[in-house]
mmCIF file of C-alpha atoms in Angstrom:
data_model
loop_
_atom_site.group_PDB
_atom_site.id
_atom_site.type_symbol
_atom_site.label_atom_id
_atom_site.label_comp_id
_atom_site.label_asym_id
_atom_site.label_seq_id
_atom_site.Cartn_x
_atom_site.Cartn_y
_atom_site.Cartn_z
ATOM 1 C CA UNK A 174 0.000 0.000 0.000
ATOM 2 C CA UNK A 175 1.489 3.803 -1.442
ATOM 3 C CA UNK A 176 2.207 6.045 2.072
ATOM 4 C CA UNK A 177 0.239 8.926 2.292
ATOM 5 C CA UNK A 178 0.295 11.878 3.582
ATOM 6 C CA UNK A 179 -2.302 12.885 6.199
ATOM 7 C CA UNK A 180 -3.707 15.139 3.728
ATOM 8 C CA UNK A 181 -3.953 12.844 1.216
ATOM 9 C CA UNK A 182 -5.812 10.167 3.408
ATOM 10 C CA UNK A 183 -8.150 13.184 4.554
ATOM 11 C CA UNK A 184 -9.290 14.230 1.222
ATOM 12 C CA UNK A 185 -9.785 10.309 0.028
ATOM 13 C CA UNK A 186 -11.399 9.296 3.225
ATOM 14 C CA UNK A 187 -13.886 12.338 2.987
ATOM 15 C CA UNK A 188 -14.315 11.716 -0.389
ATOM 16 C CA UNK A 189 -15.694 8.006 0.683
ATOM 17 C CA UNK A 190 -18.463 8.751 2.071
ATOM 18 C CA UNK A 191 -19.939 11.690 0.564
ATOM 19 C CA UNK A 192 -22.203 11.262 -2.442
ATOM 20 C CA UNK A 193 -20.816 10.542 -6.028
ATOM 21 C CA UNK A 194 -17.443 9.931 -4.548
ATOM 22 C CA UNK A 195 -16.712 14.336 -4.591
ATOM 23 C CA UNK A 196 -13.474 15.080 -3.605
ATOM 24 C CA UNK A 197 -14.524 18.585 -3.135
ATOM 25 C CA UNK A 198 -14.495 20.502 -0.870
ATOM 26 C CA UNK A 199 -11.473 19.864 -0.201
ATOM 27 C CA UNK A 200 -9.991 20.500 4.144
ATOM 28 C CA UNK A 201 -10.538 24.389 4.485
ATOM 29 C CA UNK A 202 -6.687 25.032 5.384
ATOM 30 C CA UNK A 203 -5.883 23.529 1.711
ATOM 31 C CA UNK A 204 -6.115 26.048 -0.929
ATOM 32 C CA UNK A 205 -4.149 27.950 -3.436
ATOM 33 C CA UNK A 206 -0.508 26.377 -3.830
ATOM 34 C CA UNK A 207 -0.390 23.638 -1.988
ATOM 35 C CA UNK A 208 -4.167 22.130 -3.078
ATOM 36 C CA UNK A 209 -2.889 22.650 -6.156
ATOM 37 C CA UNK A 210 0.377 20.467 -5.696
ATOM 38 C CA UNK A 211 -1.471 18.042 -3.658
ATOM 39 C CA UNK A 212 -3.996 17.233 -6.197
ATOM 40 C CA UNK A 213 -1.993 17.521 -8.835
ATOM 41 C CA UNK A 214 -0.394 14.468 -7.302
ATOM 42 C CA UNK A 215 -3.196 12.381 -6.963
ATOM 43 C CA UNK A 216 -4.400 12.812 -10.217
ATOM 44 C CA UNK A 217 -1.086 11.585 -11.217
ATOM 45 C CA UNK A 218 -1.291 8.452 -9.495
ATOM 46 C CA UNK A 219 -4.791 7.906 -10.518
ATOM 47 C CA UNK A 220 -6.369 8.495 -7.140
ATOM 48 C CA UNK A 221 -8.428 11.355 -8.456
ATOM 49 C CA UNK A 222 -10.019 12.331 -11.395
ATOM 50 C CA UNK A 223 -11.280 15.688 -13.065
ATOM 51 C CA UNK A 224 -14.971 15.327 -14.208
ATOM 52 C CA UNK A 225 -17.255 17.571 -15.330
ATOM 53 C CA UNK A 226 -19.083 19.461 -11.832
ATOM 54 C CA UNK A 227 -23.302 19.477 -12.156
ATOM 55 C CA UNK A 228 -23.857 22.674 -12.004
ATOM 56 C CA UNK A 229 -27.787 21.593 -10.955
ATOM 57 C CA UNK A 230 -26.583 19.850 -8.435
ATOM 58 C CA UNK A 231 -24.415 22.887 -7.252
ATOM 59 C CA UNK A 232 -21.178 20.623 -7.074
ATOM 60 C CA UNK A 233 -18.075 22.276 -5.403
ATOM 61 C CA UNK A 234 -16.074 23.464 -8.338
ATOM 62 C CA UNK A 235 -12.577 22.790 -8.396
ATOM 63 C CA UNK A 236 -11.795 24.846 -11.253
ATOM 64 C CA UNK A 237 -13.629 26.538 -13.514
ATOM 65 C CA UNK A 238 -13.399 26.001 -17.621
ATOM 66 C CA UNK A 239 -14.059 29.355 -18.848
ATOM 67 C CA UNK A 240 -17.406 28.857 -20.914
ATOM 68 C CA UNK A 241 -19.423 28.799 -17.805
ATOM 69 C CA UNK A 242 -18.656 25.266 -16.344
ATOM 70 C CA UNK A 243 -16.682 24.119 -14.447
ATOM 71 C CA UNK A 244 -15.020 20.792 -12.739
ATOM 72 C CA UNK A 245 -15.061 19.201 -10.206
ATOM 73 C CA UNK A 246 -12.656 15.909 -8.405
ATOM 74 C CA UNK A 247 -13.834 12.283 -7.959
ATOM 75 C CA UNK A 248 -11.936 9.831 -5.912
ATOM 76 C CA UNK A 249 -11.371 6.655 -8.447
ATOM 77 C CA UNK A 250 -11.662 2.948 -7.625
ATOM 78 C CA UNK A 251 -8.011 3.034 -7.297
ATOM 79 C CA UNK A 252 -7.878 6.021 -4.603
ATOM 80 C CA UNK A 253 -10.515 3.721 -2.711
ATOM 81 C CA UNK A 254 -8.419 0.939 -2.901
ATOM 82 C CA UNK A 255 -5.093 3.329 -1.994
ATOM 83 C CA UNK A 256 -7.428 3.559 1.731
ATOM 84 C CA UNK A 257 -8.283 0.233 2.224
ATOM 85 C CA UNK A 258 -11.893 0.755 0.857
ATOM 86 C CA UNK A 259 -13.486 -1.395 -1.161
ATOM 87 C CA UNK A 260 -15.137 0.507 -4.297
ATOM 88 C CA UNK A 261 -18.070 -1.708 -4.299
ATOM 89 C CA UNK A 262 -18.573 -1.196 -0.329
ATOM 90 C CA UNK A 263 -18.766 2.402 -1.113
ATOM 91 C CA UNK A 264 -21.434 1.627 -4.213
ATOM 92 C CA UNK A 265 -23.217 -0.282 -2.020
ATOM 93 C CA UNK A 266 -23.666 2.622 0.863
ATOM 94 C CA UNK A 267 -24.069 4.980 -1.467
ATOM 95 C CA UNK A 268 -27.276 3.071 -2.651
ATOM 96 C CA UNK A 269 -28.571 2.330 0.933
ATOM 97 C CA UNK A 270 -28.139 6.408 1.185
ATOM 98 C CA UNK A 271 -30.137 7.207 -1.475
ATOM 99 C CA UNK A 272 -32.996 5.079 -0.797
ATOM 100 C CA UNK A 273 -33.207 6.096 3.102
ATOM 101 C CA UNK A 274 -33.421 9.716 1.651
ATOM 102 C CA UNK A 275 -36.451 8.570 -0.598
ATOM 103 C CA UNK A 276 -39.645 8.248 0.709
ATOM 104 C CA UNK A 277 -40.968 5.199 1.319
ATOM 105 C CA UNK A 278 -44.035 4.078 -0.414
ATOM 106 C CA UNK A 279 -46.970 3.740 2.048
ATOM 107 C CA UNK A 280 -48.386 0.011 2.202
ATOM 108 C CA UNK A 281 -52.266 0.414 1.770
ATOM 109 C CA UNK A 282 -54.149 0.645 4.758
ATOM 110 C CA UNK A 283 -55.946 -2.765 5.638
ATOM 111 C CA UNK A 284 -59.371 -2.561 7.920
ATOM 112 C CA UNK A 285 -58.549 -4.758 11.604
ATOM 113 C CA UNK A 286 -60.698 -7.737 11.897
ATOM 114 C CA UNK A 287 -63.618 -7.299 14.793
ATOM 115 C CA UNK A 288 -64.082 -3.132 14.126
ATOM 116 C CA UNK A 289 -67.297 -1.465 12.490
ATOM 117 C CA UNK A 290 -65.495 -0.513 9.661
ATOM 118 C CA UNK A 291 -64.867 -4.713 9.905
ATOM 119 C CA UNK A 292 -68.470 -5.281 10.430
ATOM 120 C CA UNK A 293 -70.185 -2.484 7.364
ATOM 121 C CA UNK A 294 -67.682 -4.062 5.437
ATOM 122 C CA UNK A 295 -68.896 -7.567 5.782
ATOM 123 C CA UNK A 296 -72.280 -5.896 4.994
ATOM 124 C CA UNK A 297 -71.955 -4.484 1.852
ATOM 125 C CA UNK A 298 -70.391 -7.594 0.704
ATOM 126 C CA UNK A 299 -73.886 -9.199 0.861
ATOM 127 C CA UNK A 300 -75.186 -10.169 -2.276
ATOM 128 C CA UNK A 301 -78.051 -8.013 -1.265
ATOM 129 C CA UNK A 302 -75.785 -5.340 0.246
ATOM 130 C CA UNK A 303 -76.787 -3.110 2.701
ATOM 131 C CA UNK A 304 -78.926 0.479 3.116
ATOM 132 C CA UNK A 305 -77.887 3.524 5.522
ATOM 133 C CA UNK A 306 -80.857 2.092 7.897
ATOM 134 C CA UNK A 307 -79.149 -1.475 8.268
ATOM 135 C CA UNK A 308 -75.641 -0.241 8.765
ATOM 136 C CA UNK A 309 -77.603 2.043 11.598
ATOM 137 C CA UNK A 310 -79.179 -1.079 13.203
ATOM 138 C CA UNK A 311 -75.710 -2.776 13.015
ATOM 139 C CA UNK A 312 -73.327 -0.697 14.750
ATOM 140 C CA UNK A 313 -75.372 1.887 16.677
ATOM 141 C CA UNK A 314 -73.981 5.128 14.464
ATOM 142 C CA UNK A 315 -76.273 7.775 13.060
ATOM 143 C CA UNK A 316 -77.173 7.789 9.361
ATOM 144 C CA UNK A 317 -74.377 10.521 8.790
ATOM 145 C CA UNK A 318 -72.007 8.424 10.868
ATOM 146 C CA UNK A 319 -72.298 5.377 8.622
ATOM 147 C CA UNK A 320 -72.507 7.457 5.511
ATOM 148 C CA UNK A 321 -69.160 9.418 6.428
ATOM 149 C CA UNK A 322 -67.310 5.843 6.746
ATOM 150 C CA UNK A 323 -68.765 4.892 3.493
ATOM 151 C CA UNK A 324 -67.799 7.914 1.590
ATOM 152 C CA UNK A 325 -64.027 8.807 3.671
ATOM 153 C CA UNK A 326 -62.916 5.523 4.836
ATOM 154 C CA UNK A 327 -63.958 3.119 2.506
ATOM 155 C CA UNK A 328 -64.111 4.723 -0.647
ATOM 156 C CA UNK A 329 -61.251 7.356 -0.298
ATOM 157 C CA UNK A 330 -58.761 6.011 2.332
ATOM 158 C CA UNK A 331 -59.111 2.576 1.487
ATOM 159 C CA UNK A 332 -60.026 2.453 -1.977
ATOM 160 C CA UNK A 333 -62.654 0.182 -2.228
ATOM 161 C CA UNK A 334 -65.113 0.319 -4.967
ATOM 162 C CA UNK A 335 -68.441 0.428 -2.892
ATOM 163 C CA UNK A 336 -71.334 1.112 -5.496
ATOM 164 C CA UNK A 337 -74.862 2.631 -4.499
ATOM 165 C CA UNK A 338 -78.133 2.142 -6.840
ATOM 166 C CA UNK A 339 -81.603 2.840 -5.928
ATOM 167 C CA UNK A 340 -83.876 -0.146 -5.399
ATOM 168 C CA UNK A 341 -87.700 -0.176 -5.013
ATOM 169 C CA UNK A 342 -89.275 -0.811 -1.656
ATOM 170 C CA UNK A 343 -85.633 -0.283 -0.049
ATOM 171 C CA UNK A 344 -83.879 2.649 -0.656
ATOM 172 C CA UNK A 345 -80.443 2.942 -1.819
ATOM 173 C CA UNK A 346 -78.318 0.090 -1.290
ATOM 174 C CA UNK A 347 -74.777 0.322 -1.079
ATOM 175 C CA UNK A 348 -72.868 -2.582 -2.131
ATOM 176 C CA UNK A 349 -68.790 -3.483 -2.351
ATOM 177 C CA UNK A 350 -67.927 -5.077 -5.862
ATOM 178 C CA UNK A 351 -65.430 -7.907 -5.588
ATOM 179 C CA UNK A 352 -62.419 -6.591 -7.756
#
C-alpha cells in the first residue's frame, strides 16, 4: 500500500463517504498552492479524477473552464483501494443512502378484523348489500355516521369500490364489488 500523507488520506477518506465519490471541498486550510500540488499528485497516481461538476446539483467546483462550467474531483476505484476501501462497499452505501433519503411508499391501509369498519364491510359484501338504515341497526352510528365511513374511509382512504343504486321498496343500497 502507497504512504500517504495525512492530507492525502483526509481528502480520500472524505471523499468516501460523501455522495458521487466528490473530492470537493477539499480540508478548508488547503487552498491555493499547496491544493494545487497536492492534487496535482493524486491525479497523477490515478487516485483522483477531473470530471465535469453538475452545475444543478451545485457541485463544489474545483476549477472553472471558462465557458461557464466548471469541474469538479472524484476519488477513483483506485484512490478507494489506496485507503483500504473497497469501491463496491462504497457503491453499495451509497445506494442504501439514497434510498433512506427517498420516501418510502406507504403500504395500503388494511381494515382490523372485529371493528365497524370490519363489520359495514362484511355488509356491503352481501349479495343483497346493505342500506344507511341497516348499517344504523348494526353498529349503533347515526345515518351521517355510517354514511361518512362509506364515503371517507372506505371509498377514499381505502379504496374500495363500494357502489350505491336505488332499489324499489328499499332505498339505496350500497354494495362493495369484488375486484
Amino acid at each position: 500500500m502507497p504512504k500517504l500523507t495525512d492530507t492525502q488520506s483526509l481528502i480520500l477518506s472524505a471523499a468516501s463517504q460523501r455522495p458521487d465519490n466528490l473530492a470537493m471541498p477539499l480540508p478548508k486550510r488547503l487552498h491555493g498552492a499547496a491544493a494545487k500540488k497536492v492534487v496535482g499528485m493524486m491525479i497523477e497516481r490515478g487516485w483522483l479524477e477531473e470530471v465535469d461538476a453538475n452545475m444543478h446539483k451545485r457541485e463544489p467546483l474545483w476549477r472553472e473552464t471558462g465557458d461557464g462550467h466548471g469541474t469538479t474531483l472524484v476519488v477513483t476505484d483506485a484512490g478507494l483501494l489506496t485507503i483500504g476501501v473497497e469501491p463496491v462497499v462504497v457503491k453499495t452505501m451509497t445506494a442504501i443512502r439514497s434510498q433512506k433519503t427517498q420516501p418510502a411508499t406507504p403500504k395500503p391501509p388494511t381494515p382490523r378484523a372485529g371493528t365497524k369498519q370490519a363489520q359495514i364491510i362484511t355488509l356491503l359484501q352481501r349479495p343483497e348489500g346493505a342500506t344507511i338504515a341497516e348499517i344504523v341497526a348494526a353498529t349503533g352510528w347515526q345515518a351521517h355516521s355510517a354514511r361518512g365511513m362509506i364515503s371517507g374511509a372506505l371509498k377514499k382512504r381505502l379504496g374500495l369500490p363500494v357502489t350505491s343504486e336505488k332499489v324499489e321498496g328499499r332505498g339505496t343500497v350500497h354494495r362493495l364489488n369484488a375486484t
